[in-house]
C-alpha positions as YAML, in Angstrom:
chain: A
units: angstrom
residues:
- id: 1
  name: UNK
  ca: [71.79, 96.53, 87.64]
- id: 2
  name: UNK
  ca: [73.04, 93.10, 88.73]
- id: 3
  name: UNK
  ca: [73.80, 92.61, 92.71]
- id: 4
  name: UNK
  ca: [77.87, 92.76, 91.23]
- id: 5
  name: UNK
  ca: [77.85, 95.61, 89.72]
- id: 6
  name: UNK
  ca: [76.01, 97.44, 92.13]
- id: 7
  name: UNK
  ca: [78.88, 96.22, 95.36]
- id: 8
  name: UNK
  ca: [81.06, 97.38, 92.55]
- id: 9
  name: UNK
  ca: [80.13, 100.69, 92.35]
- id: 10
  name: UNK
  ca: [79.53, 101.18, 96.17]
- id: 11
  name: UNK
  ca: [83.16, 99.41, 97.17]
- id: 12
  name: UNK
  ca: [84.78, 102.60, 94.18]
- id: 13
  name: UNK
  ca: [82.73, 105.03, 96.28]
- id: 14
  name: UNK
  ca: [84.34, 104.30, 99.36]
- id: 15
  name: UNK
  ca: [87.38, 104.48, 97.73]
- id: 16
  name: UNK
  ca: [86.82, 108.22, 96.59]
- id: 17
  name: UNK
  ca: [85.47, 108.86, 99.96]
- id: 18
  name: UNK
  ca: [88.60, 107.85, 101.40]
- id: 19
  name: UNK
  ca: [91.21, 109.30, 98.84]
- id: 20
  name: UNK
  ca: [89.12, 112.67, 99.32]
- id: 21
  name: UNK
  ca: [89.46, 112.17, 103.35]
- id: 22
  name: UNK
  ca: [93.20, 111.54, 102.45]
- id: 23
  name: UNK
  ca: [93.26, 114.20, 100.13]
- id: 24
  name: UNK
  ca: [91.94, 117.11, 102.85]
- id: 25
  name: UNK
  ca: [94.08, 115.92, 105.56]
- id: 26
  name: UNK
  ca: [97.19, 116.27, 103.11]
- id: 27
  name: UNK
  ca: [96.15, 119.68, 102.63]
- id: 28
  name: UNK
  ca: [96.31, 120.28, 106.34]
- id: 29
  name: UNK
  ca: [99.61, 119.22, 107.00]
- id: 30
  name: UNK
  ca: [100.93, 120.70, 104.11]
- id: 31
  name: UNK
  ca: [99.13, 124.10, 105.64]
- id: 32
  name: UNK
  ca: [100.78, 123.45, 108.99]
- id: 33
  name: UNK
  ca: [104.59, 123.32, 107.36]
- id: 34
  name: UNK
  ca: [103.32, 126.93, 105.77]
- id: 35
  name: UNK
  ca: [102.22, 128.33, 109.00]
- id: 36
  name: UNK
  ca: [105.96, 129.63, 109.78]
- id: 37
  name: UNK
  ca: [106.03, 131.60, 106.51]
- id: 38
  name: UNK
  ca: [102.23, 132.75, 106.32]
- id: 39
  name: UNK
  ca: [100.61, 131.61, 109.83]
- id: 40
  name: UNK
  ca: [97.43, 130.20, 110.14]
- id: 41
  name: UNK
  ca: [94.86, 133.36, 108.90]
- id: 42
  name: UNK
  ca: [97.40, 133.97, 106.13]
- id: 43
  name: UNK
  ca: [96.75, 130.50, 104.89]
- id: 44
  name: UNK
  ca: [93.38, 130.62, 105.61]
- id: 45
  name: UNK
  ca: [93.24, 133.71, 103.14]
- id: 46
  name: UNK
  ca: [95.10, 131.51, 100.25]
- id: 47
  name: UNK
  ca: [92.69, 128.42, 100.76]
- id: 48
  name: UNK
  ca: [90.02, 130.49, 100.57]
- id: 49
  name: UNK
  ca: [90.77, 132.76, 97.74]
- id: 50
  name: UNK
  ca: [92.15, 129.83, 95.43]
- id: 51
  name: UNK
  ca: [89.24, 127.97, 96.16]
- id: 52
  name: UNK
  ca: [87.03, 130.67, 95.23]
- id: 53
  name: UNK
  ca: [88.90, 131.63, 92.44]
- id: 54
  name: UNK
  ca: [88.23, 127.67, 90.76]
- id: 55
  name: UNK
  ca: [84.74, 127.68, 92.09]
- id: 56
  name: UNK
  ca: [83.80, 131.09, 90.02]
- id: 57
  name: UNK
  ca: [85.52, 129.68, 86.90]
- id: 58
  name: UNK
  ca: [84.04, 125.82, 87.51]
- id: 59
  name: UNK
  ca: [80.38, 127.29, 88.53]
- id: 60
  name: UNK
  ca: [80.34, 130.37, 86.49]
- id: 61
  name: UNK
  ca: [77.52, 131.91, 88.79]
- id: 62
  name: UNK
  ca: [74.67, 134.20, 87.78]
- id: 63
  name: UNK
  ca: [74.47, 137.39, 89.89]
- id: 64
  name: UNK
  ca: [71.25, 138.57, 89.00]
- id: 65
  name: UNK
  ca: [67.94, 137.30, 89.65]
- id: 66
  name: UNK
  ca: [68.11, 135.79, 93.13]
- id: 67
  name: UNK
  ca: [65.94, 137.30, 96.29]
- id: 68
  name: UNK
  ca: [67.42, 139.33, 99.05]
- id: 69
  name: UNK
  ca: [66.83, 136.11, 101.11]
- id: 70
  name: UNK
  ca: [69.35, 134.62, 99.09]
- id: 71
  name: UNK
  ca: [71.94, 136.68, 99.25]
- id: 72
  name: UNK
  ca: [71.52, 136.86, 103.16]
- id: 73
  name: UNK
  ca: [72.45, 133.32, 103.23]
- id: 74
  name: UNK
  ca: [75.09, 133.64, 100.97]
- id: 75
  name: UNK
  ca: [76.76, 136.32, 102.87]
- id: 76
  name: UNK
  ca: [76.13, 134.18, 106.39]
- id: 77
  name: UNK
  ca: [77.72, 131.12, 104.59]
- id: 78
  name: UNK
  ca: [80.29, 133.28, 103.55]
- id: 79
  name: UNK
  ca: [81.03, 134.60, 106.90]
- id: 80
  name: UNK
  ca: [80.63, 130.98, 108.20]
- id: 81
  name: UNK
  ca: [83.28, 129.52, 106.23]
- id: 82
  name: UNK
  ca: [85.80, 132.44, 107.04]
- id: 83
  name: UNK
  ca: [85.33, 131.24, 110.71]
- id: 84
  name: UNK
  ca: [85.21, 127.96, 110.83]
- id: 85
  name: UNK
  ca: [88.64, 127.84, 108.30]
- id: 86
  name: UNK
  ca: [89.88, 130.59, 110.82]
- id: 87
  name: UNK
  ca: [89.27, 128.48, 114.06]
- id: 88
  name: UNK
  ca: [90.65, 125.25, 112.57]
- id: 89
  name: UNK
  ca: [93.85, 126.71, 111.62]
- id: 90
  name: UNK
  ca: [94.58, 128.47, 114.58]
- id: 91
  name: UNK
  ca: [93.76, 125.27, 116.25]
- id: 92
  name: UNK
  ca: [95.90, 123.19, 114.05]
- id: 93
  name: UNK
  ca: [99.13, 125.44, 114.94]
- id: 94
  name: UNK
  ca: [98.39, 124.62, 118.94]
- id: 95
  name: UNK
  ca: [97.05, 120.93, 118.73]
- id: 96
  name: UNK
  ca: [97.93, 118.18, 116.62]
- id: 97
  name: UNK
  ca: [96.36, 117.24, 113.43]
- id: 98
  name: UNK
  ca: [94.19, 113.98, 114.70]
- id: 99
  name: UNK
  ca: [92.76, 115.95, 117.81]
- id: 100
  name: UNK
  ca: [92.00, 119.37, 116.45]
- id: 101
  name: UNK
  ca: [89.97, 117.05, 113.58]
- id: 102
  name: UNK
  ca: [88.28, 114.73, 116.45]
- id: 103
  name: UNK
  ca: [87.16, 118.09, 118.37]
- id: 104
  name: UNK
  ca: [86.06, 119.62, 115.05]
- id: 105
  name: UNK
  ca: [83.96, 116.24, 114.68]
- id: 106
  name: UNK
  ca: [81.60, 117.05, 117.90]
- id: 107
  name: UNK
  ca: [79.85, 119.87, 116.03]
- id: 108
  name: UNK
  ca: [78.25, 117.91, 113.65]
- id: 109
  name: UNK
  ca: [78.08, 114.79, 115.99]
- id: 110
  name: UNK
  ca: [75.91, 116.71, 118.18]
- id: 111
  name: UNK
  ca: [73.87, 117.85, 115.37]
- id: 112
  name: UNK
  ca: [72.86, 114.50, 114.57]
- id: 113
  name: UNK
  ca: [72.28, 113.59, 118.09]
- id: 114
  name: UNK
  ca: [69.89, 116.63, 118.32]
- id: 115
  name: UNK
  ca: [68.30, 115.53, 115.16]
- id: 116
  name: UNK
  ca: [67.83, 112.15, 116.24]
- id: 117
  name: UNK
  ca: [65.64, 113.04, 119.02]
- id: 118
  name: UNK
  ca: [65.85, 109.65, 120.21]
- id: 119
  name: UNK
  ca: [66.99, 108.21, 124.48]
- id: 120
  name: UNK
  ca: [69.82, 105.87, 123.06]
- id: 121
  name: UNK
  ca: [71.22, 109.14, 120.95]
- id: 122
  name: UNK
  ca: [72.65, 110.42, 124.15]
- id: 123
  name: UNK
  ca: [74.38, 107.32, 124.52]
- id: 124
  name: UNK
  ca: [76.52, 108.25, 121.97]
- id: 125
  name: UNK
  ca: [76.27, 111.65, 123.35]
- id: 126
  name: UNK
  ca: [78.25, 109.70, 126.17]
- id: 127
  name: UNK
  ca: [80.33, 107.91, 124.29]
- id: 128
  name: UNK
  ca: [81.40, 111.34, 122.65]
- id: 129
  name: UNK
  ca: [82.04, 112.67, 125.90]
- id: 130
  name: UNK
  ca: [84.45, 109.64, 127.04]
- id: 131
  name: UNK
  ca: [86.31, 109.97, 123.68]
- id: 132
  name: UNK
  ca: [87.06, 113.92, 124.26]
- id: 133
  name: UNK
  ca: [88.35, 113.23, 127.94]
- id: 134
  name: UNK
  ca: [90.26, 110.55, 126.67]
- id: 135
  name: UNK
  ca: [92.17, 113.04, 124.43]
- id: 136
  name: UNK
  ca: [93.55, 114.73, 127.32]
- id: 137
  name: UNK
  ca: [95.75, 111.95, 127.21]
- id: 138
  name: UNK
  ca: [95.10, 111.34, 130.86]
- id: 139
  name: UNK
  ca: [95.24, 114.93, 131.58]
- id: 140
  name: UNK
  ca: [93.99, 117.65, 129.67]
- id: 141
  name: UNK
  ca: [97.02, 120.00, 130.74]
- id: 142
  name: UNK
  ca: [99.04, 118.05, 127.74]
- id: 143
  name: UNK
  ca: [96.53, 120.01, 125.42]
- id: 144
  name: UNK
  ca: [97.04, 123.74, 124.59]
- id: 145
  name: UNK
  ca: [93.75, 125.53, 126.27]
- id: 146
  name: UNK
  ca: [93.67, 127.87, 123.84]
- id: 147
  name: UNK
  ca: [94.11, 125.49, 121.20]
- id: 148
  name: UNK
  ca: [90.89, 123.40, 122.56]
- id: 149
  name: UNK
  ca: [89.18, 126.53, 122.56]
- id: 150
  name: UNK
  ca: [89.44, 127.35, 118.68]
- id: 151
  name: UNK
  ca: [88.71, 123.77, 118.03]
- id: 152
  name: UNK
  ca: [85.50, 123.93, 119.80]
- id: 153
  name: UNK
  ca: [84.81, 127.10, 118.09]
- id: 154
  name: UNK
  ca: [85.65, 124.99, 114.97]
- id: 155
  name: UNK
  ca: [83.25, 122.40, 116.08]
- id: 156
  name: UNK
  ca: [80.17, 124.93, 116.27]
- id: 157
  name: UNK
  ca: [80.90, 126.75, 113.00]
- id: 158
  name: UNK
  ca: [80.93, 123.14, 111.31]
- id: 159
  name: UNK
  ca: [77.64, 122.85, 112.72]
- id: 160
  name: UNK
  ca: [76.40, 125.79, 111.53]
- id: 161
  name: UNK
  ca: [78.14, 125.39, 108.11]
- id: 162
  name: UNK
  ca: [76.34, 122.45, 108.20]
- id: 163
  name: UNK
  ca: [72.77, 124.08, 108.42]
- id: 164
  name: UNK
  ca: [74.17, 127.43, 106.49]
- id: 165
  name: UNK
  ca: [74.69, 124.88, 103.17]
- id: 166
  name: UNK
  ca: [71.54, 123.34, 103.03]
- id: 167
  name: UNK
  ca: [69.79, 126.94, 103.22]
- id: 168
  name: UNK
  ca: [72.07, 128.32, 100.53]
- id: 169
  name: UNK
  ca: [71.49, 124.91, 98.55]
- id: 170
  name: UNK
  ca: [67.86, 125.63, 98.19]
- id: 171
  name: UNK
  ca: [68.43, 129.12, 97.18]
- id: 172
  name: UNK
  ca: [70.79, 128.44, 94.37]
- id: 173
  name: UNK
  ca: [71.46, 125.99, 91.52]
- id: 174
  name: UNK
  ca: [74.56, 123.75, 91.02]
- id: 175
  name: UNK
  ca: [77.44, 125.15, 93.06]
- id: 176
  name: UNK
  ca: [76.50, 128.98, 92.43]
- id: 177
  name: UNK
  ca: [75.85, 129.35, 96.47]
- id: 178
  name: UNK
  ca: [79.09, 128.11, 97.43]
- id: 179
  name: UNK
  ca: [80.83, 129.55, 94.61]
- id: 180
  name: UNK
  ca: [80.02, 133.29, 95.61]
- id: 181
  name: UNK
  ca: [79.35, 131.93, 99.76]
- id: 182
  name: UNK
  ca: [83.37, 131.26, 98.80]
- id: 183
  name: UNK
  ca: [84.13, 134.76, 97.76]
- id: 184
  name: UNK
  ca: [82.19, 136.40, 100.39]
- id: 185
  name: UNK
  ca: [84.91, 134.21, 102.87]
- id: 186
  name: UNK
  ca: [88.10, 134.95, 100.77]
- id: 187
  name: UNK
  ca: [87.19, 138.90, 101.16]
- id: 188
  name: UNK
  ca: [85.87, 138.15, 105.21]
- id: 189
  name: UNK
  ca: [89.50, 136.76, 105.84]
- id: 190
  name: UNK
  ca: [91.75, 139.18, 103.19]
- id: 191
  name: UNK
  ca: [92.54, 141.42, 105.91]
- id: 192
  name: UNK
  ca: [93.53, 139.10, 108.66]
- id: 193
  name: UNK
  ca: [95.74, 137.25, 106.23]
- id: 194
  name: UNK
  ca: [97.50, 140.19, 104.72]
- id: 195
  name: UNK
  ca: [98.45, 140.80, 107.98]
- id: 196
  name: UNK
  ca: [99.06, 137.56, 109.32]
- id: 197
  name: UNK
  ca: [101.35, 136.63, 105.79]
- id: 198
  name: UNK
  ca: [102.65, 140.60, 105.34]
- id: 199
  name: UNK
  ca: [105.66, 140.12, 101.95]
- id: 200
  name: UNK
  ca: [105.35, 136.56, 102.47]
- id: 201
  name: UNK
  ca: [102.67, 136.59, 99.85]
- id: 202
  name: UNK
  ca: [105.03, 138.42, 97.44]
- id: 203
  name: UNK
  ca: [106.70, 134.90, 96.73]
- id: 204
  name: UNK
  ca: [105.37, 132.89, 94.10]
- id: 205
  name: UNK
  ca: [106.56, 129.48, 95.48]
- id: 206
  name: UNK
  ca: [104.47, 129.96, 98.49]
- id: 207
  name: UNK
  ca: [101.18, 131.21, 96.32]
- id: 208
  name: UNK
  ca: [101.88, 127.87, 94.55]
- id: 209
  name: UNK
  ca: [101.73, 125.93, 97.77]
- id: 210
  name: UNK
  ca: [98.64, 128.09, 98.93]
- id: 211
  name: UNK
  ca: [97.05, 126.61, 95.90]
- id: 212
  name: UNK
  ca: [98.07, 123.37, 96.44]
- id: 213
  name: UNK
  ca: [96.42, 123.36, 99.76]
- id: 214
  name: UNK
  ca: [93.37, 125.10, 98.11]
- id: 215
  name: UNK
  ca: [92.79, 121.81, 95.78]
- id: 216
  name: UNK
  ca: [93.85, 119.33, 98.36]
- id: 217
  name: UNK
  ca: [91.69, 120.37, 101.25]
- id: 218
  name: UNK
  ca: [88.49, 121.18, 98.73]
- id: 219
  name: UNK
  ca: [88.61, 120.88, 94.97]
- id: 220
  name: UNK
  ca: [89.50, 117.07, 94.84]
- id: 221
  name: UNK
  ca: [87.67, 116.03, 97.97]
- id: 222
  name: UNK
  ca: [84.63, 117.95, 97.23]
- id: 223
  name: UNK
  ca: [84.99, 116.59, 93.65]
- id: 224
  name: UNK
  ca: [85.17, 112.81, 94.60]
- id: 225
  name: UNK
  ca: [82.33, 113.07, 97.33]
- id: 226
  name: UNK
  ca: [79.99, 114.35, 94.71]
- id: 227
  name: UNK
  ca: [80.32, 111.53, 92.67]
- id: 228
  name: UNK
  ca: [80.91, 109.22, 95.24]
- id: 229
  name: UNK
  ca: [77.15, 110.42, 96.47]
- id: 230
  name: UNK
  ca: [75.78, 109.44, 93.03]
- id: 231
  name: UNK
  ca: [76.86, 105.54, 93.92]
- id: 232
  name: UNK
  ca: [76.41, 105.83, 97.36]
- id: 233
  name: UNK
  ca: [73.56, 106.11, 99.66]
- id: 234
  name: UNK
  ca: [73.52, 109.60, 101.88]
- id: 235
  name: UNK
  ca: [73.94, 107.46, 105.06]
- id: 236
  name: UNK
  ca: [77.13, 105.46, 104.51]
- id: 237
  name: UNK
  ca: [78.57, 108.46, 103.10]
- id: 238
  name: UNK
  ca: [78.22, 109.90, 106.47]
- id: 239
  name: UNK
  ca: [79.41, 106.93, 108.18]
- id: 240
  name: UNK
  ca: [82.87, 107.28, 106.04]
- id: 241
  name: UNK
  ca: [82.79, 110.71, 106.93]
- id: 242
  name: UNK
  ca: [82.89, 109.70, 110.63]
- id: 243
  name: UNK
  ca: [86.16, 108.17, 109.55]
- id: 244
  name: UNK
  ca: [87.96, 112.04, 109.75]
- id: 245
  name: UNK
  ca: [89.46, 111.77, 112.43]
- id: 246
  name: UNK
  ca: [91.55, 108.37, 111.90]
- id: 247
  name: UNK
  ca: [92.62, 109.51, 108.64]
- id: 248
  name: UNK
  ca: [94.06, 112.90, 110.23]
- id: 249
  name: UNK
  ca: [95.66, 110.73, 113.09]
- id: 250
  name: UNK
  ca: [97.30, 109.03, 110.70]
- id: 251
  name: UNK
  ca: [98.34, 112.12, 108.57]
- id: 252
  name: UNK
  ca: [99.63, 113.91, 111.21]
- id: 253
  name: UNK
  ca: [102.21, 110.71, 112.15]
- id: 254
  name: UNK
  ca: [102.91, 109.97, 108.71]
- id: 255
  name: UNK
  ca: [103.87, 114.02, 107.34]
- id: 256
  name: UNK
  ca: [104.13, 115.61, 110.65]
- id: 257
  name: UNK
  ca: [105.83, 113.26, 113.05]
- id: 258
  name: UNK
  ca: [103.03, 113.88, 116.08]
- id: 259
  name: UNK
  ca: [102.64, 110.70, 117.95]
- id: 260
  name: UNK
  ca: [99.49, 109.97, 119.94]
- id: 261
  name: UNK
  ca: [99.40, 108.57, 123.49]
- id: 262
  name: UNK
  ca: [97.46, 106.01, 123.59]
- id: 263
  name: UNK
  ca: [94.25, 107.11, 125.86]
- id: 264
  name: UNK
  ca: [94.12, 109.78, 122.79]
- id: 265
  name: UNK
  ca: [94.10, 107.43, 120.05]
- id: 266
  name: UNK
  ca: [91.34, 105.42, 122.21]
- id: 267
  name: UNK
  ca: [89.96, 108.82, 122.77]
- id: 268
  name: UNK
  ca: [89.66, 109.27, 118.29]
- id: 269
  name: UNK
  ca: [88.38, 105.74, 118.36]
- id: 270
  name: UNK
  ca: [85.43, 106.52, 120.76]
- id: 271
  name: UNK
  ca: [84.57, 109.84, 118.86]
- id: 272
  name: UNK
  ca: [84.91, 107.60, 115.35]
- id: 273
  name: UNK
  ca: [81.90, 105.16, 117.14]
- id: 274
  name: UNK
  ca: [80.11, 107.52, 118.69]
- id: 275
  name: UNK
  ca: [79.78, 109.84, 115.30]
- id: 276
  name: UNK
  ca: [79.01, 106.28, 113.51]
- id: 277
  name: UNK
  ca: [76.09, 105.72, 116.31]
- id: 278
  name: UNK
  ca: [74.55, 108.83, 116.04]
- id: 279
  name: UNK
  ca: [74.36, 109.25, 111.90]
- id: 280
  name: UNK
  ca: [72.61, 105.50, 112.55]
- id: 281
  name: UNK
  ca: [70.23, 107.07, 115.25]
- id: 282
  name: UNK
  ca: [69.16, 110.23, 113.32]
- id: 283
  name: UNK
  ca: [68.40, 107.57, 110.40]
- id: 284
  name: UNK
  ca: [66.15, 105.19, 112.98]
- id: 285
  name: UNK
  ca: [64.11, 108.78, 113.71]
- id: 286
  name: UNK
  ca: [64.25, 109.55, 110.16]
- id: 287
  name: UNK
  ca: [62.31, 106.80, 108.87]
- id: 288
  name: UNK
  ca: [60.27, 106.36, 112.52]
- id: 289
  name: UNK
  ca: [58.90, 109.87, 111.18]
- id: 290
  name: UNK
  ca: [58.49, 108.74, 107.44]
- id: 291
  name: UNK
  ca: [56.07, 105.53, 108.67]
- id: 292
  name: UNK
  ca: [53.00, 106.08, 108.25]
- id: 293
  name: UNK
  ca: [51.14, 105.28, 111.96]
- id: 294
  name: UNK
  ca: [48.78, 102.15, 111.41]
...
């Protein structure tokens, strides 16, 4: 493969890395303009179900065959993604777009700087830290308390989705795990959203928007980043996805009209670098481990 081709491939990568990122914070807004008509664990339900519903018919899993292990982790994902869809939504109807995604960000960020196990990883760790204070705006009574709360929640359950994936990864083939993790969340969150959405879910135009939300925020994204990943090495794909929280500032303006203050934009901006930092740290440890000592 010539040195062309190669930049090539990598630079239409990005691009599906990005369009997926666009793609999932789409799907957000468009949940947010539902949350009058279904509220935030009603569409939770919808995203969940829909996406579980293409999953079975995409992945076709086997339900025989696999250990008790298995379906342990299965059920935790399950229960995992119920939560962490649950927290973000109920976030997203308190906080804007940009900074429920930026808060949601620090779960994984500090999973990396754990990993890293390296002194200049807590610099990011402090970088982090000046980027969430910044979001107050200059004062964090602008924000919704109980709206930073569910985002933090948010932020842990992405962490644990995070490690709850790569268990259920080695325990099934293809997407089989998340296919059936996927039901076990649409049938966690069926009661909370039947009563959250009551006859709202009677109407077939909202269903169809449910959907829509279902294929925006995970079909097409999770679609793209799998073949982006077959172009694209493991580390700038995590770099790009450091790139969230921009691309949900900017939805959020563009479909939803929320402005930033500045200190909170700068605030995004210093989460952005300090998740960039920390996926470049963990990599340092990484292949620090990997050498052999001579």
């Amino acid at each position: 493969m010539t040195a062309a081709v190669q930049r090539g491939g990598q630079a239409t990568a990005t691009a599906l890395v990005v369009t997926g990122l666009a793609c999932q914070e789409v799907g957000a807004s468009l949940a947010v303009l539902l949350f009058p008509q279904v509220g935030p664990l009603g569409m939770v339900m919808l995203r969940l179900a829909f996406s579980a519903v293409i999953l079975l018919l995409i992945a076709r899993p086997r339900v025989r065959g696999h250990s008790r292990d298995g379906w342990i982790a299965v059920v935790g994902f399950g229960f995992v993604l119920a939560v962490m869809n649950g927290l973000f939504y109920l976030a997203l109807e308190r906080l804007p777009l940009g900074v429920t995604v930026t808060i949601e960000v620090l779960g994984p960020l500090v999973l990396s700087i754990v990993a890293a196990r390296r002194a200049s990883a807590w610099v990011w760790a402090a970088v982090a830290f000046a980027g969430v204070l910044a979001l107050g705006g200059g004062g964090w009574d602008r924000l919704d308390p109980l709206g930073v709360l569910f985002a933090l929640g948010a932020a842990a359950s992405w962490a644990f989705y995070i490690l709850a994936s790569a268990r259920v990864g080695r325990e099934f083939p293809r997407l089989d795990g998340l296919a059936l993790a996927m039901t076990v969340g649409a049938l966690v969150s069926l009661p909370f959203g039947i009563a959250s959405a009551g006859s709202a879910l009677l109407q077939p135009q909202l269903l169809a928007l449910g959907a829509a939300v279902a294929v925006l925020s995970s079909t097409i994204p999770y679609a793209l980043e799998l073949i982006a990943l077959r172009r694209l090495a493991a580390s700038a794909f995590a770099i790009l996805m450091s790139l969230a929280p921009a691309t949900a500032a900017l939805a959020g303006w563009l479909l939803l009209g929320q402005e930033l203050a500045w200190l909170e934009i700068l605030g995004i901006g210093l989460v952005i670098v300090a998740s960039i930092g920390a996926v470049r740290s963990s990599q340092r440890a990484a292949r620090g481990t990997a050498e052999p000592l001579g």
